[in-house]
CSV table of C-alpha atoms in Angstrom, one decimal:
chain,number,residue,atom,x,y,z
A,1,MET,CA,-1.8,-7.4,-11.8
A,2,ALA,CA,-1.9,-7.3,-7.9
A,3,SER,CA,-3.0,-4.1,-5.3
A,4,ILE,CA,-3.4,-3.1,-2.2
A,5,TYR,CA,-6.1,-0.3,-1.1
A,6,ARG,CA,-8.1,0.5,1.8
A,7,LYS,CA,-11.6,0.0,1.2
A,8,THR,CA,-14.8,2.2,1.4
A,9,THR,CA,-17.9,2.3,2.6
A,10,THR,CA,-21.1,4.6,2.9
A,11,ARG,CA,-23.6,4.5,5.9
A,12,LYS,CA,-25.9,6.5,7.4
A,13,ILE,CA,-24.8,9.8,8.8
A,14,PRO,CA,-24.7,9.3,12.5
A,15,VAL,CA,-27.2,11.0,14.4
A,16,ASN,CA,-25.2,13.1,16.4
A,17,ALA,CA,-23.0,14.4,13.7
A,18,GLU,CA,-22.5,18.2,12.9
A,19,LEU,CA,-22.4,19.2,9.2
A,20,VAL,CA,-19.4,21.1,8.5
A,21,LEU,CA,-17.6,22.9,5.5
A,22,LYS,CA,-14.4,21.8,4.8
A,23,ASN,CA,-12.2,22.8,1.8
A,24,GLY,CA,-15.1,23.5,-0.3
A,25,LYS,CA,-17.2,20.0,0.9
A,26,GLN,CA,-19.3,19.1,3.3
A,27,HIS,CA,-17.9,17.0,6.0
A,28,ALA,CA,-20.0,15.1,9.2
A,29,ARG,CA,-18.1,15.6,12.5
A,30,TRP,CA,-19.3,13.3,15.5
A,31,ARG,CA,-17.6,11.6,18.3
A,32,GLY,CA,-17.1,8.0,18.1
A,33,ARG,CA,-18.1,4.9,20.6
A,34,ASP,CA,-14.1,5.9,21.6
A,35,GLY,CA,-15.2,9.8,22.9
A,36,LYS,CA,-12.7,11.1,19.5
A,37,PHE,CA,-13.7,13.2,17.1
A,38,LYS,CA,-14.6,11.6,13.7
A,39,THR,CA,-14.9,13.0,10.3
A,40,ALA,CA,-15.6,11.8,6.9
A,41,VAL,CA,-17.1,13.3,3.8
A,42,VAL,CA,-20.5,13.7,2.9
A,43,ILE,CA,-21.9,12.1,-0.4
A,44,MET,CA,-25.3,11.7,-2.2
A,45,ALA,CA,-26.6,8.4,-2.5
A,46,LYS,CA,-28.4,7.0,-5.5
A,47,ASP,CA,-31.3,7.5,-4.1
A,48,GLY,CA,-30.6,10.9,-3.2
A,49,THR,CA,-30.5,10.8,0.6
A,50,SER,CA,-26.9,12.0,2.2
A,51,ARG,CA,-24.5,9.2,3.9
A,52,ILE,CA,-20.9,9.7,4.8
A,53,ARG,CA,-18.1,7.8,3.1
A,54,THR,CA,-15.9,5.8,5.4
A,55,GLU,CA,-12.4,4.5,4.7
A,56,ALA,CA,-11.1,1.1,6.4
A,57,ALA,CA,-8.2,1.3,9.0
A,58,THR,CA,-6.3,-1.4,7.4
A,59,TYR,CA,-5.6,-2.5,4.0
A,60,THR,CA,-6.6,-5.3,2.0
A,61,ALA,CA,-4.8,-6.8,-1.1
A,62,LYS,CA,-6.3,-7.8,-4.6
A,63,TYR,CA,-4.3,-10.7,-6.4
A,64,ARG,CA,-5.0,-13.9,-8.5
A,65,ASP,CA,-4.2,-17.1,-6.6
A,66,GLY,CA,-2.7,-20.0,-8.3
A,67,GLN,CA,-5.6,-21.1,-9.9
A,68,GLY,CA,-6.4,-17.6,-11.7
A,69,ILE,CA,-8.9,-16.7,-9.3
A,70,VAL,CA,-9.0,-13.0,-8.6
A,71,CYS,CA,-9.0,-12.9,-4.4
A,72,GLU,CA,-9.2,-10.0,-1.8
A,73,VAL,CA,-7.6,-10.9,1.4
A,74,ALA,CA,-7.5,-8.6,4.7
A,75,THR,CA,-4.3,-8.0,5.4
A,76,GLY,CA,-4.6,-6.5,9.0
A,77,CYS,CA,-1.8,-4.1,8.3
A,78,ARG,CA,-2.0,-0.7,9.1
A,79,THR,CA,0.9,0.4,6.8
A,80,LYS,CA,1.1,0.5,3.3
A,81,ASP,CA,5.1,-1.1,3.2
A,82,ALA,CA,3.3,-3.9,5.8
A,83,ALA,CA,0.2,-4.4,3.3
A,84,GLN,CA,2.9,-4.1,0.3
A,85,ALA,CA,4.9,-7.0,2.0
A,86,VAL,CA,1.9,-9.2,2.9
A,87,LEU,CA,0.7,-9.1,-0.8
A,88,ASN,CA,4.1,-9.9,-1.7
A,89,GLU,CA,3.9,-12.9,0.0
A,90,LEU,CA,0.5,-14.0,-1.2
A,91,VAL,CA,1.8,-13.3,-5.1
A,92,GLU,CA,4.9,-15.6,-4.5
A,93,ARG,CA,2.7,-18.3,-3.2
A,94,ALA,CA,0.3,-17.9,-5.9
A,95,GLU,CA,3.4,-18.2,-8.7
A,96,ARG,CA,4.9,-21.5,-6.9
A,97,VAL,CA,1.4,-22.8,-7.5
A,98,ARG,CA,1.3,-21.6,-11.0
A,99,SER,CA,4.9,-23.1,-11.7
A,100,GLY,CA,4.0,-26.6,-10.2
A,101,VAL,CA,6.5,-25.9,-7.3
A,102,VAL,CA,3.7,-26.5,-4.8
A,103,SER,CA,0.3,-28.0,-5.5
A,104,ALA,CA,-2.9,-26.3,-4.9
A,105,THR,CA,-4.0,-28.5,-2.0
A,106,ASP,CA,-0.7,-28.3,-0.2
A,107,ASP,CA,-0.9,-24.7,-0.8
A,108,ALA,CA,-4.5,-24.2,1.0
A,109,VAL,CA,-3.2,-26.7,3.9
A,110,ARG,CA,-0.8,-23.9,4.9
A,111,ASP,CA,-4.0,-21.6,5.6
A,112,TRP,CA,-4.9,-24.3,7.4
A,113,LEU,CA,-2.4,-24.3,9.6
A,114,SER,CA,-3.3,-21.7,11.8
A,115,THR,CA,-6.8,-23.0,12.8
A,116,PRO,CA,-6.8,-23.1,16.3
A,117,ILE,CA,-7.1,-26.8,17.6
A,118,ALA,CA,-10.1,-26.1,19.7
A,119,GLU,CA,-12.3,-25.3,16.5
A,120,SER,CA,-10.9,-29.1,15.2
A,121,VAL,CA,-11.7,-30.7,18.2
A,122,ALA,CA,-15.2,-29.1,17.9
A,123,ASP,CA,-15.8,-30.1,14.2
A,124,TYR,CA,-14.8,-33.8,15.5
A,125,LEU,CA,-17.1,-33.7,18.1
A,126,ASP,CA,-19.8,-33.0,15.5
A,127,HIS,CA,-18.7,-36.0,13.5
A,128,LEU,CA,-19.2,-38.3,16.5
A,129,ARG,CA,-22.3,-36.7,17.1
A,130,SER,CA,-23.8,-37.1,13.7
A,131,LYS,CA,-22.3,-40.8,13.8
A,132,ASN,CA,-24.4,-41.0,16.8
A,133,ARG,CA,-22.1,-41.7,19.5
A,134,SER,CA,-22.8,-41.9,23.1
A,135,ALA,CA,-22.6,-38.9,25.0
A,136,THR,CA,-20.4,-40.3,27.5
A,137,HIS,CA,-17.8,-41.1,24.2
A,138,ILE,CA,-18.0,-38.0,23.3
A,139,ALA,CA,-17.6,-36.1,26.0
A,140,ASP,CA,-14.7,-38.4,27.3
A,141,CYS,CA,-13.3,-37.6,23.6
A,142,GLU,CA,-13.9,-33.6,24.3
A,143,ARG,CA,-11.8,-34.0,28.0
A,144,LEU,CA,-8.7,-35.8,26.6
A,145,SER,CA,-8.0,-34.3,23.6
A,146,LEU,CA,-8.1,-30.8,24.4
A,147,ARG,CA,-6.2,-32.1,27.9
A,148,VAL,CA,-3.5,-33.5,25.9
A,149,PHE,CA,-3.3,-30.6,23.8
A,150,ALA,CA,-3.2,-28.2,26.7
A,151,ASP,CA,-0.5,-29.9,28.2
A,152,CYS,CA,1.5,-30.6,25.7
A,153,GLY,CA,1.2,-26.5,24.7
A,154,MET,CA,-0.2,-26.6,21.6
A,155,ARG,CA,-2.6,-24.5,20.5
A,156,THR,CA,-3.0,-24.3,16.8
A,157,LEU,CA,-2.2,-27.3,14.1
A,158,ARG,CA,0.8,-26.3,12.9
A,159,ASP,CA,1.5,-27.0,16.8
A,160,ILE,CA,0.7,-30.7,16.8
A,161,ALA,CA,3.8,-33.2,17.1
A,162,ALA,CA,4.2,-36.7,17.8
A,163,THR,CA,6.9,-36.4,20.5
A,164,PRO,CA,5.6,-34.4,23.0
A,165,ILE,CA,2.5,-36.2,22.8
A,166,GLU,CA,4.5,-39.3,23.0
A,167,ARG,CA,6.2,-37.9,26.2
A,168,TRP,CA,2.6,-37.0,28.0
A,169,LEU,CA,1.1,-40.6,27.3
């Protein structure tokens, strides 16, 4: 059973908020950082203090992955239709893993493909430092790897291909 929803959170009432009655319920009204008015329902917390309940601007998808673990993933979508499309893709991936068409490892690799190369290079440099390589060697590795990927127009792990690098060399 998969679903999409907007997460709700509670927090302190903003200092500059005014309390107003709207549709028989108490609301807080204040100006946000962007200068626009914002409103939220005022609720009573467990400790007896008044707090506001706010709803996230984007949807969250909740589903069982290919190994049966319940996952909550931020879709980044502001519309319900777009969030549902993201959820459908996640459920489809989970079904492929459950049916054995794709291994769980291959499915996990798919998530790493969008990782920026700079992060992977930084991890590699940390590895070199842990092996006590010289500062000159580490600096050369960083300079050369970042230059090759930049000159070849490679920004994520998905972009890496042998042919452009061979041409560059």
